[in-house]
Short mmCIF file of C-alpha atoms in Angstrom, two decimals:
data_model
loop_
_atom_site.label_atom_id
_atom_site.label_comp_id
_atom_site.label_asym_id
_atom_site.label_seq_id
_atom_site.Cartn_x
_atom_site.Cartn_y
_atom_site.Cartn_z
CA MET E 1 21.46 14.45 -41.55
CA GLU E 2 18.59 13.99 -43.92
CA LYS E 3 15.59 16.24 -44.27
CA GLN E 4 12.23 14.52 -44.07
CA SER E 5 8.99 15.99 -45.26
CA THR E 6 5.93 15.44 -43.06
CA ASN E 7 2.62 17.28 -43.42
CA GLY E 8 4.16 19.82 -45.80
CA LYS E 9 6.85 20.89 -43.27
CA THR E 10 10.54 20.07 -43.57
CA LYS E 11 12.34 18.85 -40.44
CA LYS E 12 16.06 18.34 -40.16
CA GLY E 13 17.48 15.28 -38.34
CA THR E 14 14.23 13.73 -37.23
CA GLY E 15 15.65 10.23 -37.53
CA GLY E 16 13.50 9.11 -40.42
CA TYR E 17 14.93 6.76 -43.01
CA SER E 18 14.92 6.73 -46.80
CA ASN E 19 15.75 3.91 -49.19
CA ILE E 20 18.49 4.21 -51.78
CA THR E 21 18.80 1.63 -54.51
CA ILE E 22 22.39 0.48 -55.00
CA LYS E 23 24.03 -2.62 -56.38
CA LYS E 24 24.25 -5.59 -54.05
CA GLU E 25 28.07 -5.79 -54.28
CA THR E 26 28.37 -2.08 -53.41
CA ALA E 27 26.05 -2.50 -50.42
CA THR E 28 28.09 -5.46 -49.16
CA ARG E 29 31.34 -3.48 -49.52
CA PHE E 30 29.79 -0.48 -47.75
CA ARG E 31 28.49 -2.59 -44.84
CA SER E 32 31.90 -4.22 -44.27
CA TYR E 33 33.56 -0.79 -44.52
CA SER E 34 31.20 0.88 -42.03
CA LYS E 35 31.73 -1.93 -39.47
CA LYS E 36 35.27 -0.62 -38.96
CA PHE E 37 33.92 2.60 -37.40
CA ASN E 38 31.37 1.11 -34.98
CA SER E 39 28.79 3.58 -36.29
CA SER E 40 25.56 3.28 -38.20
CA HIS E 41 25.57 3.22 -42.01
CA SER E 42 23.96 6.68 -42.07
CA GLU E 43 26.67 8.18 -39.85
CA VAL E 44 29.46 6.67 -41.95
CA LEU E 45 27.91 7.87 -45.22
CA ASP E 46 27.29 11.33 -43.73
CA GLY E 47 30.92 11.50 -42.55
CA MET E 48 32.19 10.52 -45.99
CA ILE E 49 30.11 13.21 -47.70
CA GLN E 50 31.27 15.80 -45.17
CA TYR E 51 34.92 14.79 -45.76
CA PHE E 52 34.56 15.16 -49.54
CA LYS E 53 32.91 18.59 -49.17
CA GLU E 54 35.47 19.99 -46.69
CA ASN E 55 38.46 18.89 -48.76
CA ASN E 56 36.97 19.74 -52.17
CA LEU E 57 37.43 16.18 -53.31
CA ASP E 58 35.77 14.63 -56.30
CA PRO E 59 35.42 10.85 -55.93
CA PHE E 60 35.49 10.44 -59.75
CA GLY E 61 39.08 11.36 -60.47
CA GLU E 62 39.57 15.01 -59.55
CA GLY E 63 40.03 14.16 -55.82
CA THR E 64 43.26 12.30 -56.36
CA LYS E 65 44.52 15.13 -58.57
CA ILE E 66 43.93 17.61 -55.74
CA ILE E 67 45.77 15.38 -53.25
CA VAL E 68 48.70 14.85 -55.63
CA ASP E 69 48.88 18.60 -56.32
CA SER E 70 48.92 19.41 -52.59
CA ILE E 71 51.68 16.83 -52.03
CA LYS E 72 53.74 18.35 -54.87
CA LYS E 73 53.19 21.82 -53.41
CA LEU E 74 54.44 20.64 -50.00
CA GLU E 75 57.42 18.99 -51.69
CA ARG E 76 58.32 22.25 -53.46
CA GLN E 77 58.07 24.16 -50.17
CA MET E 78 60.31 21.63 -48.42
CA MET E 79 62.88 21.81 -51.21
CA LYS E 80 62.96 25.61 -50.89
CA LYS E 81 63.59 25.24 -47.14
CA PHE E 82 66.35 22.72 -47.81
CA ASP E 83 67.92 25.14 -50.30
CA ARG E 84 67.85 27.86 -47.63
CA LEU E 85 69.55 25.56 -45.12
CA ILE E 86 72.23 24.63 -47.63
CA ALA E 87 72.81 28.33 -48.37
CA ILE E 88 73.19 29.07 -44.63
CA ILE E 89 75.69 26.23 -44.20
CA LYS E 90 77.71 27.36 -47.24
CA ASN E 91 77.73 30.92 -45.90
CA MET E 92 78.99 29.70 -42.52
CA GLU E 93 81.71 27.73 -44.23
CA LYS E 94 82.73 30.71 -46.32
CA THR E 95 82.66 33.36 -43.56
CA SER E 96 83.81 31.50 -40.43
CA ILE E 97 85.03 27.94 -40.91
CA ARG E 98 87.26 28.49 -43.94
CA PRO E 99 89.03 31.63 -42.62
CA THR E 100 89.68 29.97 -39.28
CA TYR E 101 91.13 26.94 -41.05
CA GLU E 102 93.33 29.21 -43.21
CA MET E 103 94.64 31.11 -40.17
CA MET E 104 95.48 27.88 -38.34
CA LEU E 105 97.26 26.61 -41.46
CA ILE E 106 99.31 29.81 -41.72
CA LEU E 107 100.26 29.65 -38.04
CA TYR E 108 101.27 26.01 -38.34
CA GLU E 109 103.39 26.66 -41.44
CA ALA E 110 105.10 29.60 -39.72
CA TYR E 111 105.85 27.40 -36.72
CA VAL E 112 107.34 24.66 -38.90
CA LYS E 113 109.46 27.13 -40.93
CA ASP E 114 110.74 28.83 -37.78
CA GLY E 115 112.11 25.52 -36.58
CA ARG E 116 111.93 26.61 -32.98
CA ARG E 117 110.60 24.21 -30.50
CA PRO E 118 109.20 25.35 -27.20
CA LYS E 119 111.86 25.38 -24.54
CA GLN E 120 111.50 22.78 -21.91
CA GLU E 121 112.20 24.03 -18.45
CA PRO E 122 114.87 21.96 -16.73
CA ILE E 123 113.51 19.91 -13.90
CA GLN E 124 114.79 21.19 -10.60
CA ILE E 125 115.47 18.56 -8.02
CA GLN E 126 115.08 19.82 -4.52
CA GLU E 127 118.08 19.40 -2.36
CA GLU E 128 117.73 17.14 0.60
CA ARG E 129 116.93 19.19 3.62
CA MET E 130 118.29 18.29 6.99
CA ASP E 131 116.48 20.95 8.96
CA PHE E 132 113.49 18.67 9.58
CA LEU E 133 115.07 17.65 12.89
CA GLU E 134 114.86 21.17 14.18
CA PRO E 135 111.61 21.85 16.02
CA ARG E 136 109.41 24.26 14.12
CA ASN E 137 106.32 24.54 16.26
CA THR E 138 107.33 24.35 19.84
CA VAL E 139 104.97 23.83 22.76
CA PRO E 140 105.68 24.70 26.35
CA LYS E 141 107.21 21.93 28.47
CA THR E 142 104.23 21.81 30.84
CA GLU E 143 101.84 21.34 27.90
CA HIS E 144 104.03 18.60 26.50
CA ASP E 145 104.21 16.81 29.85
CA ARG E 146 100.43 17.01 30.28
CA MET E 147 99.85 15.54 26.78
CA LEU E 148 102.33 12.76 27.52
CA GLN E 149 100.54 11.96 30.80
CA GLU E 150 97.12 11.81 29.03
CA PHE E 151 98.57 9.55 26.36
CA ASN E 152 99.98 7.14 28.97
CA GLU E 153 96.61 7.00 30.76
CA TYR E 154 94.84 6.33 27.50
CA LYS E 155 97.31 3.57 26.70
CA LYS E 156 96.68 1.94 30.10
CA ARG E 157 92.89 2.01 29.57
CA CYS E 158 93.27 0.43 26.13
CA ASN E 159 95.49 -2.34 27.57
CA LYS E 160 92.96 -2.95 30.36
CA ILE E 161 90.16 -3.36 27.79
CA LEU E 162 92.31 -5.63 25.61
CA ASN E 163 93.12 -7.83 28.63
CA ASN E 164 89.37 -8.32 29.22
CA VAL E 165 88.75 -9.57 25.67
CA GLU E 166 88.22 -13.28 25.20
CA LYS E 167 87.58 -15.36 22.14
CA VAL E 168 84.29 -17.31 22.07
CA GLU E 169 83.91 -20.25 19.70
CA PRO E 170 80.27 -21.38 19.57
CA ILE E 171 79.27 -24.81 18.34
CA MET E 172 77.39 -23.28 15.42
CA GLY E 173 78.35 -20.02 13.75
CA LYS E 174 81.47 -17.98 13.46
CA PRO E 175 83.78 -17.31 16.42
CA TYR E 176 83.56 -13.83 17.95
CA LEU E 177 85.24 -11.66 20.57
CA LYS E 178 83.65 -10.85 23.93
CA ILE E 179 84.66 -7.97 26.24
CA ASN E 180 84.20 -8.57 29.95
CA MET E 181 83.27 -5.11 31.15
CA GLY E 182 80.67 -3.73 33.52
CA ILE E 183 77.95 -1.39 32.32
CA GLY E 184 79.31 1.47 34.43
CA ASP E 185 82.81 1.06 32.96
CA PHE E 186 81.32 0.95 29.46
CA GLU E 187 79.30 4.17 30.00
CA SER E 188 82.36 5.85 31.51
CA LEU E 189 84.41 4.90 28.46
CA ILE E 190 81.75 6.33 26.10
CA TYR E 191 81.67 9.57 28.14
CA GLN E 192 85.47 9.90 28.01
CA LEU E 193 85.59 9.33 24.25
CA LYS E 194 83.05 12.10 23.51
#
């Protein structure tokens, strides 16, 4: 912000303007440059000055030297970090990867020199058993008879349902099956199946 003198007092940022004489080409370049920021010319110029001050930049040659020096400094720091990483990887190779490789190589060479191959277990074929005809889990005769009776009843109900099934072929659509059964019989069947 500019300082403006009024009545012998200095005020900061009062919004007054001052004229600066610059070349016409420079003014045109500055106007087109400041349009990019959607700010007034004063704000853009003030921002540029602030940027130069904060970064210790000299617009007449020393500024680029400072930037190049800082880039070189960063590059040197990165190279030191890369050197550290390479040293860590070489150390890992020396202390853990290489010895493990050497041990595996020694074991492999010893195995090849020994000439022994792992023994393969002969495959044992189970003999055919004939005792499957003998009852293992026996149930009492009464239990067996009751289960047989329930099975026969179930079979009769299934046959009764299958006898009530008829094929329906509509004029349009796919054919389907229809069961002729009363609602009470259907509910009874659901109850029995639960």
